[in-house]
Tab-separated table of C-alpha atoms and ligand atoms in Angstrom:
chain	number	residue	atom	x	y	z
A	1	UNK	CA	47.378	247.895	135.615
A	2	UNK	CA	49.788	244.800	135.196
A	3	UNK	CA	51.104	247.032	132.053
A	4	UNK	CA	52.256	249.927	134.620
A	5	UNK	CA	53.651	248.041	136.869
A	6	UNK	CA	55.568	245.633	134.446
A	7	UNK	CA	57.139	248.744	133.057
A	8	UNK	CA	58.403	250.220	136.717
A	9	UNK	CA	60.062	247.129	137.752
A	10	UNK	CA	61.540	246.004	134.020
A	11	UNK	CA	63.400	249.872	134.238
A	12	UNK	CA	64.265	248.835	138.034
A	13	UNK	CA	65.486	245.826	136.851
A	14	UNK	CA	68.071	247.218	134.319
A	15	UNK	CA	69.875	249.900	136.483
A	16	UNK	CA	70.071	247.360	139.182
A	17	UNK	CA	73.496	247.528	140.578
A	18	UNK	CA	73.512	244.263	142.546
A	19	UNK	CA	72.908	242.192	139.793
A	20	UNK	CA	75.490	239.655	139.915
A	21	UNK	CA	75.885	239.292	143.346
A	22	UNK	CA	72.241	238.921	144.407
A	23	UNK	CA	72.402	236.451	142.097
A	24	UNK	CA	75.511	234.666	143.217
A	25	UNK	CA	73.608	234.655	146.477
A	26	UNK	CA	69.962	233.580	144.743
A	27	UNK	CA	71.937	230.474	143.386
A	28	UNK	CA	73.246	229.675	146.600
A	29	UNK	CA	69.981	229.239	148.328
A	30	UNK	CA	68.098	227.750	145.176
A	31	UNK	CA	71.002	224.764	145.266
A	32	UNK	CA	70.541	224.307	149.108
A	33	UNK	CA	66.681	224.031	148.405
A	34	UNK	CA	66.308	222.067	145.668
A	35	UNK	CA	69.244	219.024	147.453
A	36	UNK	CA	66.505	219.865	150.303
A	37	UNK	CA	64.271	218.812	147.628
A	38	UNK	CA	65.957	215.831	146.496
A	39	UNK	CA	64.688	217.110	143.187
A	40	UNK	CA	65.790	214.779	139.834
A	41	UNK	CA	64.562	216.609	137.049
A	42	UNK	CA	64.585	220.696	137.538
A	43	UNK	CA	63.402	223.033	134.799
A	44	UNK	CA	65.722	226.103	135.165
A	45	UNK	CA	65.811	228.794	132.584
A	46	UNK	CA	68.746	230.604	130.871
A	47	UNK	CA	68.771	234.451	131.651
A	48	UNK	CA	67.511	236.986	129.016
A	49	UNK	CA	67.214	240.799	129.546
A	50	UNK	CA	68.840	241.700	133.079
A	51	UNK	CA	66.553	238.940	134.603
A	52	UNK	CA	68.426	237.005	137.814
A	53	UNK	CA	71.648	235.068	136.313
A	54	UNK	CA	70.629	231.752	136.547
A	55	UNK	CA	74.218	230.714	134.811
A	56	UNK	CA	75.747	230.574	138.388
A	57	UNK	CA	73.217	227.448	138.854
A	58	UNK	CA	73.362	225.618	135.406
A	59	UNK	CA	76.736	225.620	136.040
A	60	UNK	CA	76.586	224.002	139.500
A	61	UNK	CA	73.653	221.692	138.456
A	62	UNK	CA	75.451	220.633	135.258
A	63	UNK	CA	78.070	218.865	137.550
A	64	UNK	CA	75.548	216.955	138.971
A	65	UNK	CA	75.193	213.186	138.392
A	66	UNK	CA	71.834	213.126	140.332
A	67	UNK	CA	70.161	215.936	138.955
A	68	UNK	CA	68.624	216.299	135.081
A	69	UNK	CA	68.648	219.522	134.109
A	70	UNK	CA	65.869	220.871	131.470
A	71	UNK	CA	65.138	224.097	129.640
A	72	UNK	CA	62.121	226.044	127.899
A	73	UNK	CA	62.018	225.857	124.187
A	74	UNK	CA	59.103	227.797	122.980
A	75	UNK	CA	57.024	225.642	120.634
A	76	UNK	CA	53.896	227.677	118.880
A	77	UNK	CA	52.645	228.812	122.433
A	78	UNK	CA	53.823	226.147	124.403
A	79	UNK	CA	57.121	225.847	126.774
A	80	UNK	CA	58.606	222.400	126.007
A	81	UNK	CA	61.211	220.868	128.625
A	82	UNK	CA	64.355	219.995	126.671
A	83	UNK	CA	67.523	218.561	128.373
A	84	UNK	CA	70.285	220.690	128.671
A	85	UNK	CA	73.865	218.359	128.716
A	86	UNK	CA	76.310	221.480	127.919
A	87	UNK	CA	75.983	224.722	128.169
A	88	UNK	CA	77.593	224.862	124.168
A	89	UNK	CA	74.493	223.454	122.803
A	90	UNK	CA	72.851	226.492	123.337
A	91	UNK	CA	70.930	228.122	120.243
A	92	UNK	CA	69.008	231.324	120.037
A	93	UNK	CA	65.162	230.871	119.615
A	94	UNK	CA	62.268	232.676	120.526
A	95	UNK	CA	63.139	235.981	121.312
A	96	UNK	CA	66.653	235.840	120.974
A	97	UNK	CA	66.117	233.769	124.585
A	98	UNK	CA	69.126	230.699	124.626
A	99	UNK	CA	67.337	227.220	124.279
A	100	UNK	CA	68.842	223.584	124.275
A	101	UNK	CA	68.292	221.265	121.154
A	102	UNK	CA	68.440	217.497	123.387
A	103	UNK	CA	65.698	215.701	124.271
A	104	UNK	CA	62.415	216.736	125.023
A	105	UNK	CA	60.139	215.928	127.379
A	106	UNK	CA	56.633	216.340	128.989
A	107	UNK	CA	55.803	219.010	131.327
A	108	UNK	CA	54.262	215.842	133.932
A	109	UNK	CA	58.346	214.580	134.295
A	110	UNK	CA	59.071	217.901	135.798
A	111	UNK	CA	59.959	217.836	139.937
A	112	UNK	CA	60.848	221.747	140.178
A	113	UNK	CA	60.571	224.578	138.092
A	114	UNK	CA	62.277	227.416	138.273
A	115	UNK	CA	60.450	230.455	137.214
A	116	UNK	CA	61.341	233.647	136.314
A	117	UNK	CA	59.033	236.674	136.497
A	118	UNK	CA	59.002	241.028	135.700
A	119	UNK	CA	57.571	240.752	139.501
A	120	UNK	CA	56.032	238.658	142.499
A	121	UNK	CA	53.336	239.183	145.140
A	122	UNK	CA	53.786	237.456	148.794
A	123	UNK	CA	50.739	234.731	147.420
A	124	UNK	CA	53.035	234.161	144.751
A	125	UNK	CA	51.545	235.782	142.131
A	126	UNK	CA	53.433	236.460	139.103
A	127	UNK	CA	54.032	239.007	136.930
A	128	UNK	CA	55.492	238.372	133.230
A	129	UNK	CA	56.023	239.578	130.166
A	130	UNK	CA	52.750	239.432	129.490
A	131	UNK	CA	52.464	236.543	127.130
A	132	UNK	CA	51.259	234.025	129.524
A	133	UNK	CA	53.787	231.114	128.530
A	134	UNK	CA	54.783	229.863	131.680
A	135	UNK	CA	50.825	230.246	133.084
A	136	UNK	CA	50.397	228.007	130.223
A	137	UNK	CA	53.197	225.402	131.391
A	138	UNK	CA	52.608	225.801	135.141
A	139	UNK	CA	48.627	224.293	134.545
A	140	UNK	CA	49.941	221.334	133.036
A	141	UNK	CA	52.333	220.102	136.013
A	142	UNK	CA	52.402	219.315	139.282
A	143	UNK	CA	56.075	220.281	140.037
A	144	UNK	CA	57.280	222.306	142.965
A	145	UNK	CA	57.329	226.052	141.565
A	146	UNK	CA	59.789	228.187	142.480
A	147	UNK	CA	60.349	231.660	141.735
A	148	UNK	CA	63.565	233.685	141.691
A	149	UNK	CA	63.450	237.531	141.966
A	150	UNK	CA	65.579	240.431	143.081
A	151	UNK	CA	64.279	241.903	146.420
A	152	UNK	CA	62.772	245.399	144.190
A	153	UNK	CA	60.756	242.341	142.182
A	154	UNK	CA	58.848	241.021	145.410
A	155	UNK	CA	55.958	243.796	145.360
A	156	UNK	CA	52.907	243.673	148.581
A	157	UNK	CA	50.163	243.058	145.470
A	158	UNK	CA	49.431	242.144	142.243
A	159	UNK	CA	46.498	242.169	139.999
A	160	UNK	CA	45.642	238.588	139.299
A	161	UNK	CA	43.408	236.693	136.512
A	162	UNK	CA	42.329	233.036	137.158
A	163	UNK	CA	44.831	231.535	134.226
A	164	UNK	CA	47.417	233.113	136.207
A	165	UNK	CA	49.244	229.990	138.260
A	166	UNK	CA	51.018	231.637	141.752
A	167	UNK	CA	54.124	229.859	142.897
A	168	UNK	CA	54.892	228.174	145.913
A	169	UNK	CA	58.337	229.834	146.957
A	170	UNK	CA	60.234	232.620	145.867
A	171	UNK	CA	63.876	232.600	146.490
A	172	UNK	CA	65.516	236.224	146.654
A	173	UNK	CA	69.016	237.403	148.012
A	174	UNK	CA	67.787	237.764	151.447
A	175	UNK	CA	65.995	234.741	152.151
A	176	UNK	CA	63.054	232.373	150.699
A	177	UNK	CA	59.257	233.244	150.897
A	178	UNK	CA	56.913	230.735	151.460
A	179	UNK	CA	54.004	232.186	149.478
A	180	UNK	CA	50.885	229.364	151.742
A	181	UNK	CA	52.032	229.488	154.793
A	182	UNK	CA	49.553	227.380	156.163
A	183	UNK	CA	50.496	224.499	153.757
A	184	UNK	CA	52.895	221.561	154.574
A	185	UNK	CA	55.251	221.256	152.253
B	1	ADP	P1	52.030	237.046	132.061
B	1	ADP	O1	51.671	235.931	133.015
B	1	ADP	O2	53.066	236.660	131.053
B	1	ADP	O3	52.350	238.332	132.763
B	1	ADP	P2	49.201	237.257	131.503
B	1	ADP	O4	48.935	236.520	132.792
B	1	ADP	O5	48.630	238.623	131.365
B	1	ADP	O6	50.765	237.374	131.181
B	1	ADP	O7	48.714	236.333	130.319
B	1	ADP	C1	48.771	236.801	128.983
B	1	ADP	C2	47.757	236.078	128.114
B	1	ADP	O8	48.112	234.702	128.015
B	1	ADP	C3	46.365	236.049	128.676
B	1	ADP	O9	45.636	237.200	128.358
B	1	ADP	C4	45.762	234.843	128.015
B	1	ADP	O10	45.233	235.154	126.767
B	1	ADP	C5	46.944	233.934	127.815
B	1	ADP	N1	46.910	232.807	128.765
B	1	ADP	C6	47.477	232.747	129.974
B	1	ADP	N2	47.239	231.579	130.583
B	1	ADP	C7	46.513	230.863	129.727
B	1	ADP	C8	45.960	229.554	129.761
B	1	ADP	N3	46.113	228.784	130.824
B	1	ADP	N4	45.291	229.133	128.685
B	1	ADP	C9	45.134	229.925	127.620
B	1	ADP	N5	45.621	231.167	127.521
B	1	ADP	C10	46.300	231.642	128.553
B	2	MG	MG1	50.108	235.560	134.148
């Protein structure tokens, strides 16, 4: 079931047309947020396959003295936060995904992370690529979690197991989902 359904958005996904400016617009709302936030230490990621270009916001956050900015280095089957200072530091590693080689830290110094996903539900349930690495992460810290998707990514349901770790917003082009409405944030 999650197989069919990853495979129908990820060919969605790569003729989307919109791409860079939903994104544009993503990384406008995602900045507002997380200065909403007053978040210090954000775990973006850097954007593999046709997933939403998260460059538009490194490149924002970079310039910012307040904010630290971290990204995923796969290590065995663990996501490691490293610090990202420059966007040249950049190496290929798992996957041919970009990863930073500064200073690493623990998933618990985390305020926000940004997660990507093949596909959301309106709980917040996540779809990925089936590996569970950022279920994995997600267990292990108490940071805000925030998803970004394209609006074809936000489906009404999605099969669920109880590793799987639901987010608590979802930022798209048109506007942010709160995925517990009942929940003060
Ligand atoms: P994805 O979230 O990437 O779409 P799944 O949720 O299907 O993928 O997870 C893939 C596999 O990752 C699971 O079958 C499970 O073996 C492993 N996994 C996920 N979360 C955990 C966890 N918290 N601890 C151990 N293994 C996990
Ligand atoms: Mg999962």
């Amino acid at each position: 079931m999650k197989s069919i359904i990853r495979d129908e958005i990820l060919a969605r996904r790569i003729s989307h047309k919109n791409a860079e400016e939903d994104s544009k617009k993503i990384a406008q709302k995602l900045v507002d947020l997380l200065r909403l936030k007053k978040a210090k230490n954000i775990l973006l990621y850097y954007p593999h396959k046709n997933e939403v270009d998260t460059r538009f916001i490194i490149d924002r956050l970079l310039r910012s003295k307040k904010i630290n900015l971290f990204l995923p280095k796969v290590k065995g089957k663990d996501l490691i936060p490293v610090r990202l200072k420059d966007l040249h530091s950049l190496k290929k590693g798992y996957a041919g995904i970009m990863e930073p080689e500064g200073e690493a830290v623990t998933p618990e110094e985390i305020d926000v992370v940004v997660v990507p996903a093949v596909a959301f539900d309106m709980k917040g349930h996540r779809l990925g690529y089936g590996k569970g690495y950022y279920d994995r992460f997600l267990k292990k810290t108490d940071a805000l979690k925030v998803g970004v998707a394209y609006d074809f990514q936000i489906v009404d349901r999605l099969p669920y197991e109880p590793h799987d770790v639901p987010v608590d917003l979802i930022v798209t082009p048109t506007g942010i989902i709160k995925t517990k409405e009942d929940e003060k944030r």
